[in-house]
Backbone as JSON Lines, residues from 0, in Angstrom:
{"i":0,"aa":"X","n":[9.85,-28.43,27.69],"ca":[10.73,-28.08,26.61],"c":[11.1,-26.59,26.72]}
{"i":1,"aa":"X","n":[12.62,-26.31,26.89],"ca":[12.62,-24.92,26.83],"c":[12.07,-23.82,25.45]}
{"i":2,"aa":"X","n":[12.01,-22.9,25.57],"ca":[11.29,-21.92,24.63],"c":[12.55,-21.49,23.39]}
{"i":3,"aa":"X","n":[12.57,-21.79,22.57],"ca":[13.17,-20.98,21.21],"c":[13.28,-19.79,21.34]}
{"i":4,"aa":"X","n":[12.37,-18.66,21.73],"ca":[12.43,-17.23,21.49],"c":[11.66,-16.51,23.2]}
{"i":5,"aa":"X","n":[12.6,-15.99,23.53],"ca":[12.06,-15.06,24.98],"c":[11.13,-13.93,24.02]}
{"i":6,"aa":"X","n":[10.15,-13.67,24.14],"ca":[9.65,-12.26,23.79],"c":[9.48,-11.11,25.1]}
{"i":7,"aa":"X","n":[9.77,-10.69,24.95],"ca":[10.12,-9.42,26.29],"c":[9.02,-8.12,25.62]}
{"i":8,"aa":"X","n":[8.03,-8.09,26.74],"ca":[6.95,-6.8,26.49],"c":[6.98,-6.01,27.48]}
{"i":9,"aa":"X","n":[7.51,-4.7,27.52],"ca":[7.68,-3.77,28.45],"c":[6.04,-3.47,28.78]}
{"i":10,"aa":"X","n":[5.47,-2.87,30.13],"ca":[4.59,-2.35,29.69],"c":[4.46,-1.49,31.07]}
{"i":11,"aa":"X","n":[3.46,-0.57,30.88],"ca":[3.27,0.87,31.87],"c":[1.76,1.08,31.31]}
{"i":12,"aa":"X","n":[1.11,0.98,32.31],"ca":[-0.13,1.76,32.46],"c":[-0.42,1.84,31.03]}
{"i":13,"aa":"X","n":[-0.83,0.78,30.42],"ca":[-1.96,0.35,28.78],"c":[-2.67,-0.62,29.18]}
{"i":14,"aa":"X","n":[-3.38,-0.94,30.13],"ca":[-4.09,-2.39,29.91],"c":[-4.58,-2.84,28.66]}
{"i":15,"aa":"X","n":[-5.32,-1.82,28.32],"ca":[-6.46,-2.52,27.27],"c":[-5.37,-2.66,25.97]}
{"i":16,"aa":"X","n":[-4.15,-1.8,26.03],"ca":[-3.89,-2.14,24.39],"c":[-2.82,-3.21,24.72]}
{"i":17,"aa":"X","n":[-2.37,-3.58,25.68],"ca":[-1.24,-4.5,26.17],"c":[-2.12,-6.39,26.29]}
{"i":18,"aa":"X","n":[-3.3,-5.78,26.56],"ca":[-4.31,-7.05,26.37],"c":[-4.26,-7.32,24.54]}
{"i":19,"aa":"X","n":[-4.51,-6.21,24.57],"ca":[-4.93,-6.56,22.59],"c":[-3.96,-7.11,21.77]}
{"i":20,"aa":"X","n":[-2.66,-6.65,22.27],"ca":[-1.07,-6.96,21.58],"c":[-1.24,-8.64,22.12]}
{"i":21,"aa":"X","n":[-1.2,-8.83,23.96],"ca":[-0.7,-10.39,23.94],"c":[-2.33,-11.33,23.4]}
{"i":22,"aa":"X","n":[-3.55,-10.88,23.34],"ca":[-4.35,-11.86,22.69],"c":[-3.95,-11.98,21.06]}
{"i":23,"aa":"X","n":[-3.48,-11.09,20.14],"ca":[-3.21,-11.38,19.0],"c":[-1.69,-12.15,18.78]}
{"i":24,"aa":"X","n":[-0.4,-11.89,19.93],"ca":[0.55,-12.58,19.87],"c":[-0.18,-14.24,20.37]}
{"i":25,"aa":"X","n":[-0.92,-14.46,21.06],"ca":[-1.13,-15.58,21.46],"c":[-1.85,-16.4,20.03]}
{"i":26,"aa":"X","n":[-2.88,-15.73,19.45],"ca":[-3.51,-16.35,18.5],"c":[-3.02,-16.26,17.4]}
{"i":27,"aa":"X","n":[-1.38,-15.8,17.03],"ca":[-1.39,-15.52,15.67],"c":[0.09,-16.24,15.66]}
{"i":28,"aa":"X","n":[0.55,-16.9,16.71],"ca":[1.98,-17.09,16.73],"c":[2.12,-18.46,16.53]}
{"i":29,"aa":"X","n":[2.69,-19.45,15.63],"ca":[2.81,-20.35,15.25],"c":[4.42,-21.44,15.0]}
{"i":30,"aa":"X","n":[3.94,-22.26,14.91],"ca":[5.16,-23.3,14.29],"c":[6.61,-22.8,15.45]}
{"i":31,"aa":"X","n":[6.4,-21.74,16.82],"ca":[8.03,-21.57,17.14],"c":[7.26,-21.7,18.41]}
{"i":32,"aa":"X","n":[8.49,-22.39,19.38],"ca":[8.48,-22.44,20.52],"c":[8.95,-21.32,21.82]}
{"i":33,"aa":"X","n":[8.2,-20.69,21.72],"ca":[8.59,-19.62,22.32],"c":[7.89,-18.99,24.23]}
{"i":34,"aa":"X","n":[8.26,-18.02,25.02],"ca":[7.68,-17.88,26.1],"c":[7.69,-16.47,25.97]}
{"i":35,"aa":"X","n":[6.43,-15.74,27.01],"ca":[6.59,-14.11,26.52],"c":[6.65,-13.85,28.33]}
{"i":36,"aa":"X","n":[7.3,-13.19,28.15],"ca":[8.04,-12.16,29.61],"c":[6.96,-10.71,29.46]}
{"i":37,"aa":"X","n":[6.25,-10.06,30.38],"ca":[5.57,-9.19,30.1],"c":[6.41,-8.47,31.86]}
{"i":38,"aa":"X","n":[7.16,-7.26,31.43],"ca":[8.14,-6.26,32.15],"c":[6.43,-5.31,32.73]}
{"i":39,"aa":"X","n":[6.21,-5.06,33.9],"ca":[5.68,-4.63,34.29],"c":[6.35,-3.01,34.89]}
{"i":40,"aa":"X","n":[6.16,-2.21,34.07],"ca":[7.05,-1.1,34.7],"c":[7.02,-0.06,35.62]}
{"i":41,"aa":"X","n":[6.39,-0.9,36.57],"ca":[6.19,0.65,37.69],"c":[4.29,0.56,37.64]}
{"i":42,"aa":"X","n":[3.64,0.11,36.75],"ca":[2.11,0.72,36.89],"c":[1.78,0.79,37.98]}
{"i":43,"aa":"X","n":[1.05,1.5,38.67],"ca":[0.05,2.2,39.32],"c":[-1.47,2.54,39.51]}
{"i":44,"aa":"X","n":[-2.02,1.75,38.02],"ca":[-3.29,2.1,37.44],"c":[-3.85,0.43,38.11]}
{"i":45,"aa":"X","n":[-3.57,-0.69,38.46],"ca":[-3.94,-1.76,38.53],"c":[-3.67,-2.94,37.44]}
{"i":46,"aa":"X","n":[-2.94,-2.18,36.72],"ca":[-2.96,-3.18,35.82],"c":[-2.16,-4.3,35.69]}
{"i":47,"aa":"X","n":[-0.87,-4.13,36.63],"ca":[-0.06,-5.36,36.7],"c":[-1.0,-6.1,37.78]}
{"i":48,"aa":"X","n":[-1.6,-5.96,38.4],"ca":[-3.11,-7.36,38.86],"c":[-3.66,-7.51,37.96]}
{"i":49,"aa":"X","n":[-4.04,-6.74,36.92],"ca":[-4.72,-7.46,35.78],"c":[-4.28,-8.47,34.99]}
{"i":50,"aa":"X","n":[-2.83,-8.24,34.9],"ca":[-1.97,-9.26,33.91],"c":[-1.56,-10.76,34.49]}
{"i":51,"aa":"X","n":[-1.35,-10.25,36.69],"ca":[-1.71,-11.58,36.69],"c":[-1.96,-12.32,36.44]}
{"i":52,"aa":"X","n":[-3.56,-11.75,36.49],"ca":[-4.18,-13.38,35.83],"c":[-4.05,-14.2,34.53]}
{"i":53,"aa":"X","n":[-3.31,-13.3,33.58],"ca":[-2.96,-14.46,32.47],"c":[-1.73,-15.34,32.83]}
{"i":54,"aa":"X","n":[-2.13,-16.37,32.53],"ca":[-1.37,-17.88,33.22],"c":[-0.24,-18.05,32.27]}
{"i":55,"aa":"X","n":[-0.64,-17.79,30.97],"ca":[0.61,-18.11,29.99],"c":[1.33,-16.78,29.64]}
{"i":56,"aa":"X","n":[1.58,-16.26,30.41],"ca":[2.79,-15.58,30.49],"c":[3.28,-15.49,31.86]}
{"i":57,"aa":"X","n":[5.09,-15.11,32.03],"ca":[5.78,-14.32,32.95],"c":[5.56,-13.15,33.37]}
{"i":58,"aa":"X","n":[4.86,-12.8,34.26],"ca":[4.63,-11.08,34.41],"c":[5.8,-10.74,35.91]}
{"i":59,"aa":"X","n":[6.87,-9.94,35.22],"ca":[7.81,-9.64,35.77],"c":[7.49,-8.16,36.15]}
{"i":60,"aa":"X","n":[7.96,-7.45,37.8],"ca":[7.59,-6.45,38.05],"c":[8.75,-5.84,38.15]}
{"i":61,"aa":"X","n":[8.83,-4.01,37.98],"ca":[9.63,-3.91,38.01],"c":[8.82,-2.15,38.76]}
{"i":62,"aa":"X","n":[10.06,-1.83,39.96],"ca":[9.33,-0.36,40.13],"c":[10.06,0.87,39.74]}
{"i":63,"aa":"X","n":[9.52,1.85,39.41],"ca":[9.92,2.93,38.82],"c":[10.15,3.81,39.41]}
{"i":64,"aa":"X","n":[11.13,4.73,39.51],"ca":[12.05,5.29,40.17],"c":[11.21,6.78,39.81]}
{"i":65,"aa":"X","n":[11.44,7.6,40.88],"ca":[11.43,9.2,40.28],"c":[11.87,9.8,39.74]}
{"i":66,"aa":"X","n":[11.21,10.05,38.97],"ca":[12.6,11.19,37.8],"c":[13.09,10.57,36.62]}
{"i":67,"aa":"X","n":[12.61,9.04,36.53],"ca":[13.8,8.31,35.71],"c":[12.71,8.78,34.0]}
{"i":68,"aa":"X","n":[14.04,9.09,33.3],"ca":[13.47,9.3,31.95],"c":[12.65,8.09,31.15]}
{"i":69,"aa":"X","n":[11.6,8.09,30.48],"ca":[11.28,7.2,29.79],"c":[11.9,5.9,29.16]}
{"i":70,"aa":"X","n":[12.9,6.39,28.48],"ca":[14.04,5.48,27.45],"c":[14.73,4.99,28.21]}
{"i":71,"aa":"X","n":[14.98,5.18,29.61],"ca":[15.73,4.67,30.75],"c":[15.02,3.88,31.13]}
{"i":72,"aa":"X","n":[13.59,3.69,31.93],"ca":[13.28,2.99,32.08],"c":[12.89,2.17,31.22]}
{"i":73,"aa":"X","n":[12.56,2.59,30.12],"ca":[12.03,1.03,28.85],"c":[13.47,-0.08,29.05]}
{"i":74,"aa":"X","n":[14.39,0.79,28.78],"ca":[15.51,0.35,29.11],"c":[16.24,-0.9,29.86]}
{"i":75,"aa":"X","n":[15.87,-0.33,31.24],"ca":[15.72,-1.27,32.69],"c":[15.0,-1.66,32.71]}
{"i":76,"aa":"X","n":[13.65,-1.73,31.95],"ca":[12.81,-3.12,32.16],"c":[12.86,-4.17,30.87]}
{"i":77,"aa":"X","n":[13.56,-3.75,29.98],"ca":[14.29,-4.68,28.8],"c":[14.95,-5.85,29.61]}
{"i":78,"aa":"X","n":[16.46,-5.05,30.41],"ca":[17.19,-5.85,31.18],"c":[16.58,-6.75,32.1]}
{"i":79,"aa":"X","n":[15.77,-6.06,32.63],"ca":[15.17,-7.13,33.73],"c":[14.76,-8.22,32.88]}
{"i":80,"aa":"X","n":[13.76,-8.06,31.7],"ca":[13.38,-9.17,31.19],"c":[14.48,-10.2,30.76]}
{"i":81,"aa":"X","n":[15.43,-9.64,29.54],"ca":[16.63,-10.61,29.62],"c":[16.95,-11.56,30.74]}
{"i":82,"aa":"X","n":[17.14,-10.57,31.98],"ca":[17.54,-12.01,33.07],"c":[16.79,-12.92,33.65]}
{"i":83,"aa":"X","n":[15.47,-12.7,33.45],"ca":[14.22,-13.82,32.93],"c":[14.25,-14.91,32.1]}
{"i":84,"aa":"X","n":[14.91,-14.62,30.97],"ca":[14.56,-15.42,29.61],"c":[15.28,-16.36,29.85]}
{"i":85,"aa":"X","n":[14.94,-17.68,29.25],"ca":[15.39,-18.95,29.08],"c":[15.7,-18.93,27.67]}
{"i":86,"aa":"X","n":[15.41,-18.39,27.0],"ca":[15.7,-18.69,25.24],"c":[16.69,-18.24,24.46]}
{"i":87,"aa":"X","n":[17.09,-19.11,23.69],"ca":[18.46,-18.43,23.25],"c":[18.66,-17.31,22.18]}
{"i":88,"aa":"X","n":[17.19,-17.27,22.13],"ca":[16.66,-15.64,20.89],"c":[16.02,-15.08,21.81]}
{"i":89,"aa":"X","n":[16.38,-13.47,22.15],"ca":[15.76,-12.54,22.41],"c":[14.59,-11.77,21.18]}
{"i":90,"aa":"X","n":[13.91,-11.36,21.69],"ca":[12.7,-10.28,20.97],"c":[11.73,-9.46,21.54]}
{"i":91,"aa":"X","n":[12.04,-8.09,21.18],"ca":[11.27,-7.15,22.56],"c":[10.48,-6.47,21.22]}
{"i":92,"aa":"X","n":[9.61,-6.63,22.06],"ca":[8.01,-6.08,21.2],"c":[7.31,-4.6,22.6]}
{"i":93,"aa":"X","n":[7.14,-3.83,21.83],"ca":[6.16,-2.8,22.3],"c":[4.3,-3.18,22.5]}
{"i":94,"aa":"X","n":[3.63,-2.55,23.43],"ca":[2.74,-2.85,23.52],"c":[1.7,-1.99,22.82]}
{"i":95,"aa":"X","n":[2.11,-1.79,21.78],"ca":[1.21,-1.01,20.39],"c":[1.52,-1.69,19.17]}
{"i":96,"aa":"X","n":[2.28,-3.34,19.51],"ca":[2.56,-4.21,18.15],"c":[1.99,-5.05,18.05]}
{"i":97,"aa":"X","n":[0.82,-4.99,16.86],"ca":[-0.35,-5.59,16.8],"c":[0.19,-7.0,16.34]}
{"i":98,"aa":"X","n":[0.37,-8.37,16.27],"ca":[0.56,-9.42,15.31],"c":[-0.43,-9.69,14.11]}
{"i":99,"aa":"X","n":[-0.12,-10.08,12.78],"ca":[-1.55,-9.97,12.07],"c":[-1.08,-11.62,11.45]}
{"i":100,"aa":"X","n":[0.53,-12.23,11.06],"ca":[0.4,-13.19,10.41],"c":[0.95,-13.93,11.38]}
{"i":101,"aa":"X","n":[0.65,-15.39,11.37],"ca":[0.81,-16.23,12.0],"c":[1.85,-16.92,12.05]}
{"i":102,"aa":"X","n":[2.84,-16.29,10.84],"ca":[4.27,-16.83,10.44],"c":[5.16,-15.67,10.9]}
{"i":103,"aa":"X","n":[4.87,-15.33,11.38],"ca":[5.66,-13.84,11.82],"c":[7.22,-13.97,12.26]}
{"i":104,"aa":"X","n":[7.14,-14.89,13.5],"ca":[8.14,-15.48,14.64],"c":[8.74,-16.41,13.74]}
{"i":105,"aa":"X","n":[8.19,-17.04,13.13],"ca":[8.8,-18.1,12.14],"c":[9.85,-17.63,11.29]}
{"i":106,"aa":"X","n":[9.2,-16.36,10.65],"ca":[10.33,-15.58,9.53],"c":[11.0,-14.85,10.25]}
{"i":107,"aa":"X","n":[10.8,-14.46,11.54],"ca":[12.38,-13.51,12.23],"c":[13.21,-14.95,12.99]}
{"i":108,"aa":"X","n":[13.24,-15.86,12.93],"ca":[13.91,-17.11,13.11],"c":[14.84,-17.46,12.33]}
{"i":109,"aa":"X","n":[13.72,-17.43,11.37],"ca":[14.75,-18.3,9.65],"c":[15.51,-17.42,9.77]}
{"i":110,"aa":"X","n":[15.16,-15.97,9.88],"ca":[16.15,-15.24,9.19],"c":[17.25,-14.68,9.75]}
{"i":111,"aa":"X","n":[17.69,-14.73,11.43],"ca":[18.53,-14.82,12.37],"c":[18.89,-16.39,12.01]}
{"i":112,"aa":"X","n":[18.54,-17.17,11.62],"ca":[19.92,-18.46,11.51],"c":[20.13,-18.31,10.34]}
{"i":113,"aa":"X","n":[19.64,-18.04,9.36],"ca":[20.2,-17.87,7.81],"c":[21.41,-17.1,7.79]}
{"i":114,"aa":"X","n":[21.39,-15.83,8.87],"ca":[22.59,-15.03,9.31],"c":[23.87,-15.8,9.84]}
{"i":115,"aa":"X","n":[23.67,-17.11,9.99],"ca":[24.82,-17.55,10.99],"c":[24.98,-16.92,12.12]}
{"i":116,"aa":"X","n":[26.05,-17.4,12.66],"ca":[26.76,-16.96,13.95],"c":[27.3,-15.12,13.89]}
{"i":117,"aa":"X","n":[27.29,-14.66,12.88],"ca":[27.73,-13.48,12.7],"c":[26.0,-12.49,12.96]}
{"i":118,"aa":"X","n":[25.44,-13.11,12.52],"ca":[24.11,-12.66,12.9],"c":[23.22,-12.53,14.37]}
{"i":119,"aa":"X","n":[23.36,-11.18,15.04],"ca":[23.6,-10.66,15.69],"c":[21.82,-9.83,16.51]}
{"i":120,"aa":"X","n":[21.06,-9.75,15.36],"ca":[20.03,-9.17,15.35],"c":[19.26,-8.97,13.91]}
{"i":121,"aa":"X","n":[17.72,-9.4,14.07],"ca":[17.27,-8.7,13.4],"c":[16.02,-8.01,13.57]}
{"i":122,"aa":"X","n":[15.18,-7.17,12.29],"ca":[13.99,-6.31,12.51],"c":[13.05,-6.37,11.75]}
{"i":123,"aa":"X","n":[12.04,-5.78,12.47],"ca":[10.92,-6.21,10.8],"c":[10.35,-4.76,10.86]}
{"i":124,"aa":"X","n":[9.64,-4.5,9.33],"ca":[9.12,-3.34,9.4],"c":[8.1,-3.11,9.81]}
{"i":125,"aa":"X","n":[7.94,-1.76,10.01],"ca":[6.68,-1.26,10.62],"c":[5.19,-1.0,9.83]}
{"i":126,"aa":"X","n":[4.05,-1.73,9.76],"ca":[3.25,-1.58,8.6],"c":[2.37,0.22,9.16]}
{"i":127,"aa":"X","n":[2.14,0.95,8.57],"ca":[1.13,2.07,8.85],"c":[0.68,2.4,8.18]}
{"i":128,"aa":"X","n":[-0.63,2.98,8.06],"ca":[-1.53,3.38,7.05],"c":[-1.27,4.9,6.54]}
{"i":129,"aa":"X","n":[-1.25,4.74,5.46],"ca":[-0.12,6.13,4.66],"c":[-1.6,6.14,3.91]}
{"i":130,"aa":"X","n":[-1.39,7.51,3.44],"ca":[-2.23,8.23,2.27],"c":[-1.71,7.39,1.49]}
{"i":131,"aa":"X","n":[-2.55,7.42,0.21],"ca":[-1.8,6.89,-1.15],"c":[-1.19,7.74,-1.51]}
{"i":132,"aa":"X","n":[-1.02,9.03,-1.69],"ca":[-0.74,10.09,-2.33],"c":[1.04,10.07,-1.95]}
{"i":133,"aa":"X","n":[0.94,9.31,-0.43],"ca":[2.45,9.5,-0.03],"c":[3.06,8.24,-0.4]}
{"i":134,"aa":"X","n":[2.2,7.27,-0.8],"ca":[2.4,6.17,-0.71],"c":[3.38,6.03,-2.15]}
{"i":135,"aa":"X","n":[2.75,6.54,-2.88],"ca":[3.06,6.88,-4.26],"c":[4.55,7.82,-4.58]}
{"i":136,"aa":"X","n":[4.33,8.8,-3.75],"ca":[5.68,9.17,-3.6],"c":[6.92,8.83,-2.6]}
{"i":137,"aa":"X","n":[6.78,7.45,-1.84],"ca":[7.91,6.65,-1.54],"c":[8.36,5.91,-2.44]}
{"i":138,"aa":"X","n":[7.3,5.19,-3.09],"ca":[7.63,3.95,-4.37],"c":[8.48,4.7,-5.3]}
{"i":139,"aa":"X","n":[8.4,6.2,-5.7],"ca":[9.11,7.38,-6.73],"c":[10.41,7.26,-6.6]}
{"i":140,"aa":"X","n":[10.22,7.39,-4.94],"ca":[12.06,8.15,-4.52],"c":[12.58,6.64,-4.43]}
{"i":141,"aa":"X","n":[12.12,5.82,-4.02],"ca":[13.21,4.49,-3.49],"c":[13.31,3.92,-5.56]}
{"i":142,"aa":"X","n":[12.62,4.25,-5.93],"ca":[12.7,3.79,-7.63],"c":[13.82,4.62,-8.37]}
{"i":143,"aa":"X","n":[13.85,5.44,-7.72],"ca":[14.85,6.67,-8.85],"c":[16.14,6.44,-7.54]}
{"i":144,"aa":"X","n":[16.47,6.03,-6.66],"ca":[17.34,5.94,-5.74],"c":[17.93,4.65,-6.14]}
{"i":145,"aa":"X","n":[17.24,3.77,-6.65],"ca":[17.73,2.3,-7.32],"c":[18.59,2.78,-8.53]}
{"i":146,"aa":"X","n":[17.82,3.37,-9.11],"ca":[18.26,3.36,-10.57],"c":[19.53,4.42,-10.71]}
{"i":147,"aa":"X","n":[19.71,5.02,-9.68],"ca":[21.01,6.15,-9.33],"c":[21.98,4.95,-9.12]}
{"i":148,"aa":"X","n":[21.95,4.15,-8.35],"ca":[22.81,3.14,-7.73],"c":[22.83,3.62,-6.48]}
């Protein structure tokens, strides 16, 4: 059965946190049919042999040029993954994006077809651990920013 959603994971020299991202995408991803493309970008450290060995994914290589700026290459190894994917939803995840709910993929689904055909992309937010103190003064400004119109 083809896959619902390509997930495309760039990655460069992180093993251990690129392990931690696809064991929690693996155990937390539910109800969607999906395949994950893992963009190997150039490492050097051993770690695209490490990723080998996981069976349920694509580990696509890609080598890295001298000189090439960061955002360039995340870039070119985006593309590469695209011409990988079988699915008719793209989704590129970083390898510092932890999964925590198991409906995750489910709700960026619904909510790219709820968009129709005009619907083009979407995003989810970023959770981080804030002081309360700041926490308190976002809830302020987005409250008095409502009530301005």
């Amino acid at each position: 059965m083809n896959p619902k959603v390509s997930i495309l994971l760039p990655h460069f020299q992180t093993p251990r946190l690129t392990l931690l991202c696809l064991r929690l995408l693996r155990l937390k991803t539910a109800n969607v049919n999906y395949e994950t493309i893992v963009i190997d970008n150039g490492s050097t450290d051993g770690s695209g042999e490490l990723l080998r060995k996981i069976r349920w994914i694509n580990l696509v290589r890609r080598e890295n040029h001298p000189g090439e700026r960061p955002a360039r290459s995340h870039g070119l190894a985006l593309n590469l993954g695209v011409e990988h994917a079988r699915a008719p939803l793209i989704l590129t995840m970083h390898t510092d994006t932890m999964v925590l709910r198991p409906d995750w993929l489910e709700f960026l689904v619904d909510t790219i077809e709820r968009g129709g055909p005009e619907c083009g992309i979407v995003g989810s937010w970023k959770m981080e651990a804030e002081k309360p103190l700041r926490r308190v003064g976002k809830w302020i400004e987005e409250t008095l920013r409502r009530w301005r119109g």
